[in-house]
């Protein structure tokens, strides 16, 4: 019999796979991706509001949890988001410095957390 911890890890893994599938759907065909996830372009400002609050909640949760590995990983993901957005805007000739700065700032947090963990071996 499977325990709840193992079942939770399986569900988490499935969530990661499904979310990755959505990412590839958008990468390969943005219009089809929008249809699959039933997003509407005119609702993008509302969706981004939700996303920024959710990302903030993740950062608060990681901070309160106090595990430097979790903080490092989370901010490495944030860095990816900042750099990816900066690249998207840069290649289209739009302002990108804000996104680049976010990527750099998140990278610094990730590296400092990683270094702090490697030198102390403990959480906060």
JSON list of N, CA, C and O in Angstrom, two decimals, residues 15-47:
[
{"chain": "A", "resi": 15, "resn": "UNK", "atom": "N", "xyz": [1.80, 16.99, -11.73]},
{"chain": "A", "resi": 15, "resn": "UNK", "atom": "CA", "xyz": [1.55, 18.43, -11.92]},
{"chain": "A", "resi": 15, "resn": "UNK", "atom": "C", "xyz": [2.67, 19.10, -12.68]},
{"chain": "A", "resi": 15, "resn": "UNK", "atom": "O", "xyz": [2.43, 19.94, -13.55]},
{"chain": "A", "resi": 16, "resn": "UNK", "atom": "N", "xyz": [3.92, 18.72, -12.37]},
{"chain": "A", "resi": 16, "resn": "UNK", "atom": "CA", "xyz": [5.07, 19.28, -13.09]},
{"chain": "A", "resi": 16, "resn": "UNK", "atom": "C", "xyz": [5.03, 18.89, -14.56]},
{"chain": "A", "resi": 16, "resn": "UNK", "atom": "O", "xyz": [5.30, 19.71, -15.44]},
{"chain": "A", "resi": 17, "resn": "UNK", "atom": "N", "xyz": [4.70, 17.63, -14.84]},
{"chain": "A", "resi": 17, "resn": "UNK", "atom": "CA", "xyz": [4.63, 17.16, -16.22]},
{"chain": "A", "resi": 17, "resn": "UNK", "atom": "C", "xyz": [3.53, 17.88, -16.99]},
{"chain": "A", "resi": 17, "resn": "UNK", "atom": "O", "xyz": [3.74, 18.34, -18.12]},
{"chain": "A", "resi": 18, "resn": "UNK", "atom": "N", "xyz": [2.37, 18.01, -16.37]},
{"chain": "A", "resi": 18, "resn": "UNK", "atom": "CA", "xyz": [1.26, 18.69, -17.03]},
{"chain": "A", "resi": 18, "resn": "UNK", "atom": "C", "xyz": [1.58, 20.16, -17.30]},
{"chain": "A", "resi": 18, "resn": "UNK", "atom": "O", "xyz": [1.33, 20.67, -18.40]},
{"chain": "A", "resi": 19, "resn": "UNK", "atom": "N", "xyz": [2.17, 20.82, -16.33]},
{"chain": "A", "resi": 19, "resn": "UNK", "atom": "CA", "xyz": [2.55, 22.22, -16.51]},
{"chain": "A", "resi": 19, "resn": "UNK", "atom": "C", "xyz": [3.61, 22.34, -17.61]},
{"chain": "A", "resi": 19, "resn": "UNK", "atom": "O", "xyz": [3.55, 23.26, -18.44]},
{"chain": "A", "resi": 20, "resn": "UNK", "atom": "N", "xyz": [4.56, 21.42, -17.65]},
{"chain": "A", "resi": 20, "resn": "UNK", "atom": "CA", "xyz": [5.56, 21.40, -18.72]},
{"chain": "A", "resi": 20, "resn": "UNK", "atom": "C", "xyz": [4.91, 21.19, -20.08]},
{"chain": "A", "resi": 20, "resn": "UNK", "atom": "O", "xyz": [5.31, 21.80, -21.08]},
{"chain": "A", "resi": 21, "resn": "UNK", "atom": "N", "xyz": [3.89, 20.34, -20.13]},
{"chain": "A", "resi": 21, "resn": "UNK", "atom": "CA", "xyz": [3.15, 20.13, -21.38]},
{"chain": "A", "resi": 21, "resn": "UNK", "atom": "C", "xyz": [2.55, 21.43, -21.87]},
{"chain": "A", "resi": 21, "resn": "UNK", "atom": "O", "xyz": [2.62, 21.75, -23.06]},
{"chain": "A", "resi": 22, "resn": "UNK", "atom": "N", "xyz": [1.96, 22.20, -20.96]},
{"chain": "A", "resi": 22, "resn": "UNK", "atom": "CA", "xyz": [1.38, 23.49, -21.35]},
{"chain": "A", "resi": 22, "resn": "UNK", "atom": "C", "xyz": [2.48, 24.41, -21.90]},
{"chain": "A", "resi": 22, "resn": "UNK", "atom": "O", "xyz": [2.26, 25.12, -22.88]},
{"chain": "A", "resi": 23, "resn": "UNK", "atom": "N", "xyz": [3.63, 24.41, -21.26]},
{"chain": "A", "resi": 23, "resn": "UNK", "atom": "CA", "xyz": [4.75, 25.22, -21.74]},
{"chain": "A", "resi": 23, "resn": "UNK", "atom": "C", "xyz": [5.14, 24.84, -23.16]},
{"chain": "A", "resi": 23, "resn": "UNK", "atom": "O", "xyz": [5.34, 25.72, -24.01]},
{"chain": "A", "resi": 24, "resn": "UNK", "atom": "N", "xyz": [5.25, 23.53, -23.43]},
{"chain": "A", "resi": 24, "resn": "UNK", "atom": "CA", "xyz": [5.61, 23.09, -24.79]},
{"chain": "A", "resi": 24, "resn": "UNK", "atom": "C", "xyz": [4.50, 23.42, -25.78]},
{"chain": "A", "resi": 24, "resn": "UNK", "atom": "O", "xyz": [4.77, 23.75, -26.93]},
{"chain": "A", "resi": 25, "resn": "UNK", "atom": "N", "xyz": [3.23, 23.34, -25.34]},
{"chain": "A", "resi": 25, "resn": "UNK", "atom": "CA", "xyz": [2.13, 23.70, -26.23]},
{"chain": "A", "resi": 25, "resn": "UNK", "atom": "C", "xyz": [2.25, 25.15, -26.68]},
{"chain": "A", "resi": 25, "resn": "UNK", "atom": "O", "xyz": [2.11, 25.46, -27.87]},
{"chain": "A", "resi": 26, "resn": "UNK", "atom": "N", "xyz": [2.57, 26.04, -25.74]},
{"chain": "A", "resi": 26, "resn": "UNK", "atom": "CA", "xyz": [2.76, 27.45, -26.08]},
{"chain": "A", "resi": 26, "resn": "UNK", "atom": "C", "xyz": [4.00, 27.66, -26.94]},
{"chain": "A", "resi": 26, "resn": "UNK", "atom": "O", "xyz": [3.99, 28.47, -27.86]},
{"chain": "A", "resi": 27, "resn": "UNK", "atom": "N", "xyz": [5.06, 26.93, -26.65]},
{"chain": "A", "resi": 27, "resn": "UNK", "atom": "CA", "xyz": [6.30, 27.06, -27.42]},
{"chain": "A", "resi": 27, "resn": "UNK", "atom": "C", "xyz": [6.09, 26.65, -28.87]},
{"chain": "A", "resi": 27, "resn": "UNK", "atom": "O", "xyz": [6.54, 27.33, -29.79]},
{"chain": "A", "resi": 28, "resn": "UNK", "atom": "N", "xyz": [5.40, 25.56, -29.08]},
{"chain": "A", "resi": 28, "resn": "UNK", "atom": "CA", "xyz": [5.22, 25.02, -30.42]},
{"chain": "A", "resi": 28, "resn": "UNK", "atom": "C", "xyz": [4.13, 25.72, -31.21]},
{"chain": "A", "resi": 28, "resn": "UNK", "atom": "O", "xyz": [4.23, 25.85, -32.44]},
{"chain": "A", "resi": 29, "resn": "UNK", "atom": "N", "xyz": [3.07, 26.15, -30.53]},
{"chain": "A", "resi": 29, "resn": "UNK", "atom": "CA", "xyz": [1.96, 26.80, -31.22]},
{"chain": "A", "resi": 29, "resn": "UNK", "atom": "C", "xyz": [1.20, 27.65, -30.21]},
{"chain": "A", "resi": 29, "resn": "UNK", "atom": "O", "xyz": [0.28, 27.16, -29.53]},
{"chain": "A", "resi": 30, "resn": "UNK", "atom": "N", "xyz": [1.58, 28.94, -30.08]},
{"chain": "A", "resi": 30, "resn": "UNK", "atom": "CA", "xyz": [0.96, 29.80, -29.07]},
{"chain": "A", "resi": 30, "resn": "UNK", "atom": "C", "xyz": [-0.57, 29.85, -29.15]},
{"chain": "A", "resi": 30, "resn": "UNK", "atom": "O", "xyz": [-1.23, 29.85, -28.10]},
{"chain": "A", "resi": 31, "resn": "UNK", "atom": "N", "xyz": [-1.12, 29.88, -30.34]},
{"chain": "A", "resi": 31, "resn": "UNK", "atom": "CA", "xyz": [-2.58, 29.94, -30.46]},
{"chain": "A", "resi": 31, "resn": "UNK", "atom": "C", "xyz": [-3.23, 28.67, -29.90]},
{"chain": "A", "resi": 31, "resn": "UNK", "atom": "O", "xyz": [-4.23, 28.73, -29.19]},
{"chain": "A", "resi": 32, "resn": "UNK", "atom": "N", "xyz": [-2.63, 27.52, -30.22]},
{"chain": "A", "resi": 32, "resn": "UNK", "atom": "CA", "xyz": [-3.16, 26.26, -29.70]},
{"chain": "A", "resi": 32, "resn": "UNK", "atom": "C", "xyz": [-2.96, 26.20, -28.18]},
{"chain": "A", "resi": 32, "resn": "UNK", "atom": "O", "xyz": [-3.84, 25.71, -27.46]},
{"chain": "A", "resi": 33, "resn": "UNK", "atom": "N", "xyz": [-1.83, 26.71, -27.71]},
{"chain": "A", "resi": 33, "resn": "UNK", "atom": "CA", "xyz": [-1.58, 26.76, -26.27]},
{"chain": "A", "resi": 33, "resn": "UNK", "atom": "C", "xyz": [-2.66, 27.56, -25.57]},
{"chain": "A", "resi": 33, "resn": "UNK", "atom": "O", "xyz": [-3.17, 27.15, -24.52]},
{"chain": "A", "resi": 34, "resn": "UNK", "atom": "N", "xyz": [-2.99, 28.71, -26.12]},
{"chain": "A", "resi": 34, "resn": "UNK", "atom": "CA", "xyz": [-4.04, 29.55, -25.53]},
{"chain": "A", "resi": 34, "resn": "UNK", "atom": "C", "xyz": [-5.37, 28.79, -25.50]},
{"chain": "A", "resi": 34, "resn": "UNK", "atom": "O", "xyz": [-6.11, 28.86, -24.51]},
{"chain": "A", "resi": 35, "resn": "UNK", "atom": "N", "xyz": [-5.65, 28.05, -26.56]},
{"chain": "A", "resi": 35, "resn": "UNK", "atom": "CA", "xyz": [-6.90, 27.29, -26.61]},
{"chain": "A", "resi": 35, "resn": "UNK", "atom": "C", "xyz": [-6.90, 26.15, -25.59]},
{"chain": "A", "resi": 35, "resn": "UNK", "atom": "O", "xyz": [-7.91, 25.92, -24.92]},
{"chain": "A", "resi": 36, "resn": "UNK", "atom": "N", "xyz": [-5.77, 25.47, -25.46]},
{"chain": "A", "resi": 36, "resn": "UNK", "atom": "CA", "xyz": [-5.69, 24.34, -24.52]},
{"chain": "A", "resi": 36, "resn": "UNK", "atom": "C", "xyz": [-5.94, 24.80, -23.10]},
{"chain": "A", "resi": 36, "resn": "UNK", "atom": "O", "xyz": [-6.67, 24.15, -22.34]},
{"chain": "A", "resi": 37, "resn": "UNK", "atom": "N", "xyz": [-5.33, 25.91, -22.71]},
{"chain": "A", "resi": 37, "resn": "UNK", "atom": "CA", "xyz": [-5.49, 26.38, -21.32]},
{"chain": "A", "resi": 37, "resn": "UNK", "atom": "C", "xyz": [-6.67, 27.33, -21.16]},
{"chain": "A", "resi": 37, "resn": "UNK", "atom": "O", "xyz": [-6.91, 27.83, -20.06]},
{"chain": "A", "resi": 38, "resn": "UNK", "atom": "N", "xyz": [-7.38, 27.58, -22.23]},
{"chain": "A", "resi": 38, "resn": "UNK", "atom": "CA", "xyz": [-8.58, 28.45, -22.29]},
{"chain": "A", "resi": 38, "resn": "UNK", "atom": "C", "xyz": [-8.32, 29.86, -21.77]},
{"chain": "A", "resi": 38, "resn": "UNK", "atom": "O", "xyz": [-9.19, 30.47, -21.15]},
{"chain": "A", "resi": 39, "resn": "UNK", "atom": "N", "xyz": [-7.14, 30.38, -22.05]},
{"chain": "A", "resi": 39, "resn": "UNK", "atom": "CA", "xyz": [-6.86, 31.78, -21.72]},
{"chain": "A", "resi": 39, "resn": "UNK", "atom": "C", "xyz": [-7.36, 32.67, -22.84]},
{"chain": "A", "resi": 39, "resn": "UNK", "atom": "O", "xyz": [-7.47, 32.25, -23.99]},
{"chain": "A", "resi": 40, "resn": "UNK", "atom": "N", "xyz": [-7.64, 33.92, -22.50]},
{"chain": "A", "resi": 40, "resn": "UNK", "atom": "CA", "xyz": [-8.07, 34.92, -23.46]},
{"chain": "A", "resi": 40, "resn": "UNK", "atom": "C", "xyz": [-7.08, 36.07, -23.41]},
{"chain": "A", "resi": 40, "resn": "UNK", "atom": "O", "xyz": [-6.76, 36.57, -22.33]},
{"chain": "A", "resi": 41, "resn": "UNK", "atom": "N", "xyz": [-6.59, 36.48, -24.57]},
{"chain": "A", "resi": 41, "resn": "UNK", "atom": "CA", "xyz": [-5.57, 37.52, -24.64]},
{"chain": "A", "resi": 41, "resn": "UNK", "atom": "C", "xyz": [-6.01, 38.81, -23.95]},
{"chain": "A", "resi": 41, "resn": "UNK", "atom": "O", "xyz": [-5.20, 39.46, -23.28]},
{"chain": "A", "resi": 42, "resn": "UNK", "atom": "N", "xyz": [-7.27, 39.16, -24.06]},
{"chain": "A", "resi": 42, "resn": "UNK", "atom": "CA", "xyz": [-7.74, 40.41, -23.46]},
{"chain": "A", "resi": 42, "resn": "UNK", "atom": "C", "xyz": [-7.75, 40.34, -21.92]},
{"chain": "A", "resi": 42, "resn": "UNK", "atom": "O", "xyz": [-7.84, 41.37, -21.26]},
{"chain": "A", "resi": 43, "resn": "UNK", "atom": "N", "xyz": [-7.63, 39.15, -21.37]},
{"chain": "A", "resi": 43, "resn": "UNK", "atom": "CA", "xyz": [-7.59, 38.99, -19.92]},
{"chain": "A", "resi": 43, "resn": "UNK", "atom": "C", "xyz": [-6.16, 38.91, -19.38]},
{"chain": "A", "resi": 43, "resn": "UNK", "atom": "O", "xyz": [-5.96, 38.70, -18.17]},
{"chain": "A", "resi": 44, "resn": "UNK", "atom": "N", "xyz": [-5.17, 39.10, -20.26]},
{"chain": "A", "resi": 44, "resn": "UNK", "atom": "CA", "xyz": [-3.77, 38.98, -19.84]},
{"chain": "A", "resi": 44, "resn": "UNK", "atom": "C", "xyz": [-3.42, 39.86, -18.65]},
{"chain": "A", "resi": 44, "resn": "UNK", "atom": "O", "xyz": [-2.74, 39.39, -17.73]},
{"chain": "A", "resi": 45, "resn": "UNK", "atom": "N", "xyz": [-3.85, 41.12, -18.58]},
{"chain": "A", "resi": 45, "resn": "UNK", "atom": "CA", "xyz": [-3.52, 41.91, -17.38]},
{"chain": "A", "resi": 45, "resn": "UNK", "atom": "C", "xyz": [-4.04, 41.28, -16.09]},
{"chain": "A", "resi": 45, "resn": "UNK", "atom": "O", "xyz": [-3.36, 41.27, -15.08]},
{"chain": "A", "resi": 46, "resn": "UNK", "atom": "N", "xyz": [-5.24, 40.72, -16.12]},
{"chain": "A", "resi": 46, "resn": "UNK", "atom": "CA", "xyz": [-5.78, 40.06, -14.93]},
{"chain": "A", "resi": 46, "resn": "UNK", "atom": "C", "xyz": [-4.99, 38.78, -14.61]},
{"chain": "A", "resi": 46, "resn": "UNK", "atom": "O", "xyz": [-4.73, 38.49, -13.44]},
{"chain": "A", "resi": 47, "resn": "UNK", "atom": "N", "xyz": [-4.64, 38.05, -15.63]},
{"chain": "A", "resi": 47, "resn": "UNK", "atom": "CA", "xyz": [-3.86, 36.83, -15.44]},
{"chain": "A", "resi": 47, "resn": "UNK", "atom": "C", "xyz": [-2.49, 37.17, -14.85]},
{"chain": "A", "resi": 47, "resn": "UNK", "atom": "O", "xyz": [-2.02, 36.50, -13.92]}
]
